[in-house]
Short mmCIF file of C-alpha atoms and ligand atoms in Angstrom, two decimals:
data_model
loop_
_atom_site.label_atom_id
_atom_site.label_comp_id
_atom_site.label_asym_id
_atom_site.label_seq_id
_atom_site.Cartn_x
_atom_site.Cartn_y
_atom_site.Cartn_z
CA MET F 1 -76.54 102.68 -139.64
CA PRO F 2 -77.21 100.90 -136.55
CA ALA F 3 -75.36 98.36 -135.24
CA GLY F 4 -76.58 94.83 -136.17
CA GLU F 5 -78.27 96.54 -139.03
CA PRO F 6 -77.09 94.42 -142.01
CA VAL F 7 -75.05 96.16 -144.62
CA PRO F 8 -76.84 96.98 -147.76
CA CYS F 9 -75.78 96.85 -151.39
CA ARG F 10 -74.85 100.83 -152.27
CA VAL F 11 -72.86 103.02 -154.45
CA THR F 12 -69.64 105.37 -154.35
CA VAL F 13 -70.42 108.01 -156.79
CA CYS F 14 -66.72 109.86 -157.76
CA ARG F 15 -67.06 113.43 -157.66
CA GLY F 16 -63.30 114.42 -157.87
CA CYS F 17 -61.18 116.53 -160.32
CA CYS F 18 -63.20 114.91 -163.62
CA CYS F 19 -66.26 113.34 -162.81
CA GLY F 20 -69.01 115.34 -162.42
CA THR F 21 -67.42 118.60 -163.62
CA SER F 22 -67.89 120.10 -167.04
CA LYS F 23 -65.39 117.90 -168.42
CA VAL F 24 -68.32 115.23 -168.59
CA PRO F 25 -70.72 117.85 -170.86
CA GLY F 26 -74.49 117.14 -171.22
CA LEU F 27 -75.30 115.49 -167.88
CA ASP F 28 -77.07 117.11 -164.70
CA HIS F 29 -74.21 115.93 -162.24
CA ASP F 30 -75.86 117.23 -159.12
CA GLN F 31 -79.49 115.61 -160.52
CA GLN F 32 -77.36 112.23 -160.75
CA VAL F 33 -76.36 111.63 -157.47
CA ALA F 34 -79.82 112.76 -156.28
CA ASP F 35 -81.49 110.51 -158.59
CA LEU F 36 -79.30 107.42 -157.19
CA ALA F 37 -79.17 108.92 -153.19
CA ARG F 38 -83.06 108.89 -153.89
CA ARG F 39 -83.41 104.95 -154.79
CA VAL F 40 -80.12 103.48 -153.52
CA PRO F 41 -77.40 104.29 -150.55
CA THR F 42 -75.07 106.67 -151.85
CA ARG F 43 -72.24 107.81 -150.90
CA VAL F 44 -69.49 110.45 -152.84
CA SER F 45 -66.25 110.22 -153.24
CA GLU F 46 -63.14 112.46 -153.91
CA CYS F 47 -61.12 111.04 -157.20
CA LEU F 48 -60.58 107.34 -157.60
CA ASP F 49 -57.93 107.49 -160.51
CA VAL F 50 -59.28 106.57 -163.18
CA CYS F 51 -60.44 110.17 -164.80
CA ALA F 52 -60.33 108.81 -168.19
CA GLN F 53 -63.65 106.58 -167.15
CA ALA F 54 -65.53 110.04 -165.58
CA ASN F 55 -67.93 109.33 -163.96
CA VAL F 56 -66.87 106.54 -162.01
CA VAL F 57 -69.63 104.70 -160.33
CA VAL F 58 -68.79 101.79 -158.22
CA VAL F 59 -71.32 99.31 -156.86
CA GLN F 60 -70.45 98.07 -153.29
CA PRO F 61 -71.74 94.14 -152.36
CA SER F 62 -74.10 93.67 -149.60
CA ALA F 63 -72.46 91.96 -146.35
CA ALA F 64 -75.00 88.84 -147.58
CA GLY F 65 -73.41 89.46 -151.15
CA ARG F 66 -69.79 89.89 -150.28
CA ARG F 67 -70.25 86.67 -148.37
CA ALA F 68 -71.38 85.01 -151.39
CA GLY F 69 -68.19 85.99 -153.62
CA GLY F 70 -69.71 89.28 -155.06
CA ARG F 71 -67.01 91.98 -155.29
CA PRO F 72 -67.12 95.80 -155.87
CA VAL F 73 -68.16 96.24 -159.43
CA TRP F 74 -66.56 99.43 -160.82
CA LEU F 75 -68.51 101.35 -163.77
CA GLY F 76 -67.11 104.26 -166.14
CA LEU F 77 -68.69 106.36 -168.34
CA VAL F 78 -71.85 106.46 -166.38
CA ASN F 79 -72.93 109.64 -168.38
CA ASP F 80 -76.65 108.99 -169.21
CA ASP F 81 -79.78 108.45 -167.47
CA ALA F 82 -80.86 105.33 -168.59
CA VAL F 83 -77.77 103.37 -166.89
CA LEU F 84 -78.98 104.42 -163.56
CA ASP F 85 -82.58 102.80 -164.18
CA ASP F 86 -80.46 99.29 -164.75
CA LEU F 87 -78.06 99.79 -162.18
CA THR F 88 -80.67 100.55 -159.10
CA ALA F 89 -82.42 97.47 -160.76
CA TRP F 90 -79.81 95.67 -160.28
CA ILE F 91 -79.15 96.73 -156.74
CA ASP F 92 -82.71 96.57 -155.58
CA ALA F 93 -82.17 92.65 -156.52
CA GLY F 94 -79.61 91.93 -154.65
CA GLY F 95 -76.54 93.63 -156.54
CA PRO F 96 -73.25 91.98 -156.75
CA GLY F 97 -73.17 88.51 -155.25
CA ILE F 98 -76.55 87.92 -155.31
CA ALA F 99 -78.16 88.99 -158.82
CA VAL F 100 -77.03 89.08 -162.39
CA PRO F 101 -76.51 92.27 -163.69
CA PRO F 102 -78.19 93.12 -166.51
CA ALA F 103 -76.50 92.75 -169.60
CA VAL F 104 -76.09 96.59 -170.40
CA LEU F 105 -73.70 97.26 -167.66
CA ASP F 106 -71.09 95.07 -169.12
CA LEU F 107 -70.76 98.37 -171.40
CA TYR F 108 -70.11 100.42 -168.62
CA ALA F 109 -67.88 97.78 -166.50
CA ILE F 110 -63.89 98.83 -166.17
CA PRO F 111 -61.23 97.11 -164.14
CA ARG F 112 -60.58 98.21 -160.31
CA PRO F 113 -57.29 100.09 -160.55
CA PRO F 114 -54.46 98.99 -158.90
CA ALA F 115 -54.10 99.75 -155.07
CA GLY F 116 -51.46 102.77 -155.02
CA THR F 117 -52.36 104.19 -158.51
S1 FES N 1 -62.32 112.60 -161.00
FE1 FES N 1 -63.24 110.50 -160.95
S2 FES N 1 -62.21 108.95 -161.46
FE2 FES N 1 -60.78 111.06 -160.95
#
């Protein structure tokens, strides 16, 4: 991103030892990442240490959202395509700190793991 550009809301998609593997059946994991990347800024990470919640997605607030009090929102068991519409609609509306998330995302919310786990 060029210097001076506002930092947008974006997602981190876990693709480690469990997320994005056959341990989570019934989902085209590559397509999930591609669908997200087509719609919102997306990066892929190594294991985020909450494998029991695979697939894990973290929504990072934009710079404006962070200034407004938004913090990263961790979502687990993101294992259906329908949730991607709600997730990307929220991000399009501004994401954490800016827009109220769709209520359905409460079903996926997980606590951020403690640092160093
Ligand atoms: S592989 Fe995603 S949390 Fe471990």
